[in-house]
Amino acid sequence: MVRRIDFVNPFGSRLYDDLIHKTLSYYAGEGTELTISHLDGFTTEIDYFYSKHLMEAVLFEHVMQSEEKGFDAVIIGCCYDPGVRVARELVDIPVIGPMEASMQMAGYHGYNYTVVTDHHKAAPWIEDVIKLSGLNGNYHGIRTIEWYIRDMIGNPDAVALDTIKRCEEVMAETHVDTIIMGCTIVAACFQQWLMKGNKPPKFAIMNPNLMALKMAESLADLKQKGGYHISRAGFYEQPSGFYADEATQARKAFAAAVA
């Protein structure tokens, strides 16, 4: 069985695509065709929220196009999980957020967890993502390494070492079992460092890219065999009649505005 997964970096740059492909494709299951994409021509920065919200509108178009191209699942490659819930209203294929997938799988790695993310600006947003998910029962706070992604790509080993040092501090402080890396690019830097033959710490550090990939593969398999159906009865109900017409007009107006 072939499953086609689109991992979209929600940045207007291909700078991060190779790093994600190198550190993620190795873990893809047999039959997985993994595509790493990005939002061509859009902003490279989503650390500040106005740009992030503009990016989400472009991202929705990308997700709909991915379904039209025959992808079996889409991973939105940022731990803000940007646009994930809205995108699920738009398409019938699974849409995966790395932060949500990591929280769902955290219990298999340890009893409780702390999140270590990139910088102070990201921390409160990710805390809101955690609260909104309803998966925060064994969550024990968030910490940062104070790196921005534009700087990470130039020195990924330094990012990995700073992440390990911060995780060790967090473990001593909180006594949790597990760390979730709250940034997909931090996670890729760490994974690349491991793939060079370096030994991992004794405690569990979860890579959200890997968690999202395995979630996407599982749901894609279920979708192909008729075992995945997103509910259209409530939150993810799709517009019909007048509301469908309005949505179509809004999509056309948006396309004209950004042309």
GROMACS .gro file of C-alpha atoms in nm:
model
  259
    1MET     CA    1   0.000   0.000   0.000
    2VAL     CA    2   0.135   0.344  -0.097
    3ARG     CA    3   0.050   0.637   0.126
    4ARG     CA    4   0.138   0.990   0.016
    5ILE     CA    5   0.214   1.234   0.300
    6ASP     CA    6   0.266   1.608   0.250
    7PHE     CA    7   0.476   1.767   0.526
    8VAL     CA    8   0.435   2.139   0.468
    9ASN     CA    9   0.678   2.383   0.629
   10PRO     CA   10   0.456   2.689   0.681
   11PHE     CA   11   0.735   2.928   0.581
   12GLY     CA   12   0.792   3.106   0.251
   13SER     CA   13   1.136   2.952   0.220
   14ARG     CA   14   1.289   2.620   0.119
   15LEU     CA   15   1.572   2.673   0.372
   16TYR     CA   16   1.427   2.417   0.611
   17ASP     CA   17   1.306   2.156   0.361
   18ASP     CA   18   1.630   1.960   0.330
   19LEU     CA   19   1.680   1.943   0.707
   20ILE     CA   20   1.328   1.810   0.757
   21HIS     CA   21   1.362   1.560   0.474
   22LYS     CA   22   1.697   1.431   0.600
   23THR     CA   23   1.577   1.381   0.957
   24LEU     CA   24   1.226   1.254   0.880
   25SER     CA   25   1.240   1.041   0.567
   26TYR     CA   26   1.460   0.781   0.742
   27TYR     CA   27   1.169   0.704   0.979
   28ALA     CA   28   0.901   0.680   0.711
   29GLY     CA   29   0.729   0.344   0.694
   30GLU     CA   30   0.741   0.110   0.397
   31GLY     CA   31   0.511   0.242   0.126
   32THR     CA   32   0.523   0.603   0.247
   33GLU     CA   33   0.595   0.867  -0.016
   34LEU     CA   34   0.697   1.170   0.190
   35THR     CA   35   0.695   1.511   0.026
   36ILE     CA   36   0.844   1.813   0.204
   37SER     CA   37   0.689   2.137   0.080
   38HIS     CA   38   0.670   2.502   0.184
   39LEU     CA   39   0.455   2.807   0.113
   40ASP     CA   40   0.624   2.949  -0.194
   41GLY     CA   41   0.654   3.327  -0.202
   42PHE     CA   42   0.511   3.392   0.144
   43THR     CA   43   0.675   3.530   0.458
   44THR     CA   44   0.968   3.340   0.605
   45GLU     CA   45   0.881   3.458   0.956
   46ILE     CA   46   0.583   3.342   1.163
   47ASP     CA   47   0.724   3.408   1.509
   48TYR     CA   48   0.503   3.716   1.529
   49PHE     CA   49   0.135   3.659   1.518
   50TYR     CA   50   0.010   3.892   1.244
   51SER     CA   51   0.235   3.714   0.994
   52LYS     CA   52   0.126   3.381   1.138
   53HIS     CA   53  -0.242   3.457   1.079
   54LEU     CA   54  -0.178   3.573   0.723
   55MET     CA   55   0.020   3.255   0.665
   56GLU     CA   56  -0.272   3.041   0.779
   57ALA     CA   57  -0.494   3.173   0.499
   58VAL     CA   58  -0.230   3.075   0.243
   59LEU     CA   59  -0.185   2.742   0.421
   60PHE     CA   60  -0.554   2.655   0.383
   61GLU     CA   61  -0.519   2.685   0.006
   62HIS     CA   62  -0.213   2.460   0.017
   63VAL     CA   63  -0.396   2.193   0.218
   64MET     CA   64  -0.692   2.192  -0.022
   65GLN     CA   65  -0.452   2.161  -0.315
   66SER     CA   66  -0.274   1.872  -0.142
   67GLU     CA   67  -0.602   1.682  -0.124
   68GLU     CA   68  -0.670   1.761  -0.491
   69LYS     CA   69  -0.323   1.626  -0.581
   70GLY     CA   70  -0.404   1.293  -0.417
   71PHE     CA   71  -0.214   1.315  -0.089
   72ASP     CA   72  -0.347   1.083   0.181
   73ALA     CA   73  -0.259   1.311   0.475
   74VAL     CA   74  -0.107   1.651   0.546
   75ILE     CA   75   0.127   1.745   0.830
   76ILE     CA   76   0.145   2.115   0.910
   77GLY     CA   77   0.507   2.141   1.016
   78CYS     CA   78   0.500   2.382   1.309
   79CYS     CA   79   0.426   2.326   1.679
   80TYR     CA   80   0.192   2.622   1.680
   81ASP     CA   81  -0.029   2.368   1.494
   82PRO     CA   82  -0.130   2.664   1.277
   83GLY     CA   83  -0.462   2.632   1.099
   84VAL     CA   84  -0.498   2.263   1.179
   85ARG     CA   85  -0.855   2.274   1.304
   86VAL     CA   86  -0.980   2.503   1.028
   87ALA     CA   87  -0.807   2.287   0.766
   88ARG     CA   88  -0.997   1.983   0.895
   89GLU     CA   89  -1.320   2.157   0.804
   90LEU     CA   90  -1.195   2.201   0.449
   91VAL     CA   91  -1.069   1.854   0.353
   92ASP     CA   92  -1.153   1.490   0.411
   93ILE     CA   93  -0.793   1.366   0.442
   94PRO     CA   94  -0.628   1.370   0.788
   95VAL     CA   95  -0.459   1.698   0.887
   96ILE     CA   96  -0.196   1.652   1.157
   97GLY     CA   97  -0.053   1.907   1.400
   98PRO     CA   98   0.286   1.805   1.546
   99MET     CA   99   0.210   1.944   1.892
  100GLU     CA  100  -0.125   1.767   1.917
  101ALA     CA  101   0.025   1.440   1.791
  102SER     CA  102   0.308   1.463   2.046
  103MET     CA  103   0.070   1.519   2.336
  104GLN     CA  104  -0.143   1.225   2.223
  105MET     CA  105   0.165   0.999   2.220
  106ALA     CA  106   0.339   1.137   2.530
  107GLY     CA  107   0.190   0.874   2.759
  108TYR     CA  108   0.370   0.600   2.565
  109HIS     CA  109   0.704   0.763   2.645
  110GLY     CA  110   0.658   0.856   3.010
  111TYR     CA  111   0.408   0.945   3.280
  112ASN     CA  112   0.423   1.325   3.248
  113TYR     CA  113   0.589   1.584   3.029
  114THR     CA  114   0.730   1.933   2.994
  115VAL     CA  115   0.759   2.124   2.667
  116VAL     CA  116   1.086   2.288   2.563
  117THR     CA  117   1.034   2.533   2.278
  118ASP     CA  118   1.242   2.783   2.085
  119HIS     CA  119   1.186   3.125   2.246
  120HIS     CA  120   0.979   3.329   2.491
  121LYS     CA  121   0.744   3.466   2.223
  122ALA     CA  122   0.636   3.115   2.127
  123ALA     CA  123   0.584   2.985   2.481
  124PRO     CA  124   0.244   3.141   2.566
  125TRP     CA  125   0.102   3.055   2.226
  126ILE     CA  126   0.199   2.691   2.265
  127GLU     CA  127   0.055   2.692   2.617
  128ASP     CA  128  -0.275   2.801   2.463
  129VAL     CA  129  -0.249   2.519   2.206
  130ILE     CA  130  -0.198   2.272   2.490
  131LYS     CA  131  -0.495   2.404   2.689
  132LEU     CA  132  -0.721   2.410   2.385
  133SER     CA  133  -0.636   2.048   2.304
  134GLY     CA  134  -0.765   1.920   2.638
  135LEU     CA  135  -0.454   1.700   2.660
  136ASN     CA  136  -0.287   1.894   2.940
  137GLY     CA  137  -0.362   1.657   3.228
  138ASN     CA  138   0.002   1.550   3.276
  139TYR     CA  139   0.157   1.868   3.140
  140HIS     CA  140   0.411   2.039   3.368
  141GLY     CA  141   0.499   2.372   3.211
  142ILE     CA  142   0.700   2.509   2.922
  143ARG     CA  143   1.061   2.628   2.895
  144THR     CA  144   1.265   2.786   2.614
  145ILE     CA  145   1.614   2.772   2.459
  146GLU     CA  146   1.595   3.128   2.315
  147TRP     CA  147   1.671   3.050   1.952
  148TYR     CA  148   1.481   3.177   1.647
  149ILE     CA  149   1.449   2.949   1.346
  150ARG     CA  150   1.624   3.192   1.109
  151ASP     CA  151   1.940   3.144   1.319
  152MET     CA  152   1.907   2.769   1.374
  153ILE     CA  153   1.973   2.665   1.018
  154GLY     CA  154   2.325   2.811   1.032
  155ASN     CA  155   2.431   2.618   1.343
  156PRO     CA  156   2.205   2.316   1.403
  157ASP     CA  157   2.455   2.135   1.628
  158ALA     CA  158   2.461   2.432   1.866
  159VAL     CA  159   2.081   2.423   1.875
  160ALA     CA  160   2.089   2.052   1.958
  161LEU     CA  161   2.344   2.098   2.238
  162ASP     CA  162   2.155   2.395   2.386
  163THR     CA  163   1.835   2.190   2.373
  164ILE     CA  164   1.993   1.898   2.559
  165LYS     CA  165   2.138   2.130   2.822
  166ARG     CA  166   1.801   2.300   2.875
  167CYS     CA  167   1.623   1.964   2.891
  168GLU     CA  168   1.864   1.844   3.158
  169GLU     CA  169   1.790   2.159   3.360
  170VAL     CA  170   1.417   2.104   3.317
  171MET     CA  171   1.442   1.741   3.427
  172ALA     CA  172   1.628   1.842   3.744
  173GLU     CA  173   1.372   2.115   3.812
  174THR     CA  174   1.044   1.937   3.737
  175HIS     CA  175   1.125   1.565   3.775
  176VAL     CA  176   0.907   1.481   3.475
  177ASP     CA  177   0.966   1.171   3.263
  178THR     CA  178   0.942   1.322   2.917
  179ILE     CA  179   1.030   1.634   2.719
  180ILE     CA  180   0.835   1.734   2.408
  181MET     CA  181   1.039   1.956   2.179
  182GLY     CA  182   0.797   2.237   2.101
  183CYS     CA  183   0.946   2.338   1.768
  184THR     CA  184   0.977   2.134   1.450
  185ILE     CA  185   1.307   2.296   1.350
  186VAL     CA  186   1.460   2.250   1.697
  187ALA     CA  187   1.351   1.887   1.672
  188ALA     CA  188   1.512   1.846   1.331
  189CYS     CA  189   1.840   1.995   1.458
  190PHE     CA  190   1.834   1.752   1.751
  191GLN     CA  191   1.750   1.456   1.528
  192GLN     CA  192   2.033   1.540   1.289
  193TRP     CA  193   2.273   1.552   1.583
  194LEU     CA  194   2.157   1.205   1.692
  195MET     CA  195   2.193   1.070   1.340
  196LYS     CA  196   2.562   1.160   1.352
  197GLY     CA  197   2.606   0.885   1.610
  198ASN     CA  198   2.572   1.089   1.928
  199LYS     CA  199   2.405   0.917   2.221
  200PRO     CA  200   2.064   1.042   2.335
  201PRO     CA  201   2.002   1.144   2.698
  202LYS     CA  202   1.861   0.883   2.936
  203PHE     CA  203   1.525   1.057   2.959
  204ALA     CA  204   1.274   1.068   2.673
  205ILE     CA  205   1.290   1.363   2.434
  206MET     CA  206   1.003   1.350   2.186
  207ASN     CA  207   1.049   1.474   1.831
  208PRO     CA  208   0.715   1.620   1.714
  209ASN     CA  209   0.805   1.563   1.349
  210LEU     CA  210   0.831   1.188   1.407
  211MET     CA  211   0.512   1.181   1.613
  212ALA     CA  212   0.324   1.368   1.338
  213LEU     CA  213   0.460   1.137   1.068
  214LYS     CA  214   0.351   0.821   1.250
  215MET     CA  215   0.009   0.970   1.324
  216ALA     CA  216  -0.028   1.070   0.958
  217GLU     CA  217   0.071   0.723   0.836
  218SER     CA  218  -0.175   0.552   1.070
  219LEU     CA  219  -0.468   0.774   0.979
  220ALA     CA  220  -0.382   0.761   0.608
  221ASP     CA  221  -0.395   0.380   0.625
  222LEU     CA  222  -0.731   0.395   0.797
  223LYS     CA  223  -0.861   0.647   0.542
  224GLN     CA  224  -0.757   0.425   0.251
  225LYS     CA  225  -0.935   0.126   0.405
  226GLY     CA  226  -1.249   0.316   0.499
  227GLY     CA  227  -1.174   0.338   0.872
  228TYR     CA  228  -1.127   0.714   0.902
  229HIS     CA  229  -1.421   0.952   0.866
  230ILE     CA  230  -1.400   1.301   1.012
  231SER     CA  231  -1.726   1.403   1.177
  232ARG     CA  232  -1.931   1.657   0.985
  233ALA     CA  233  -2.201   1.669   1.251
  234GLY     CA  234  -2.059   1.942   1.473
  235PHE     CA  235  -1.733   2.135   1.500
  236TYR     CA  236  -1.603   2.022   1.159
  237GLU     CA  237  -1.936   2.060   0.981
  238GLN     CA  238  -1.887   2.197   0.630
  239PRO     CA  239  -2.088   2.488   0.491
  240SER     CA  240  -2.379   2.417   0.261
  241GLY     CA  241  -2.631   2.622   0.065
  242PHE     CA  242  -2.594   2.995   0.127
  243TYR     CA  243  -2.290   2.942   0.349
  244ALA     CA  244  -2.113   2.733   0.085
  245ASP     CA  245  -2.172   3.009  -0.171
  246GLU     CA  246  -2.037   3.267   0.071
  247ALA     CA  247  -1.730   3.053   0.136
  248THR     CA  248  -1.667   3.021  -0.238
  249GLN     CA  249  -1.694   3.397  -0.282
  250ALA     CA  250  -1.463   3.457   0.013
  251ARG     CA  251  -1.205   3.221  -0.137
  252LYS     CA  252  -1.219   3.405  -0.470
  253ALA     CA  253  -1.189   3.742  -0.297
  254PHE     CA  254  -0.888   3.621  -0.099
  255ALA     CA  255  -0.721   3.488  -0.414
  256ALA     CA  256  -0.773   3.824  -0.585
  257ALA     CA  257  -0.643   4.016  -0.282
  258VAL     CA  258  -0.315   3.826  -0.268
  259ALA     CA  259  -0.261   3.800  -0.645
   0.00000   0.00000   0.00000
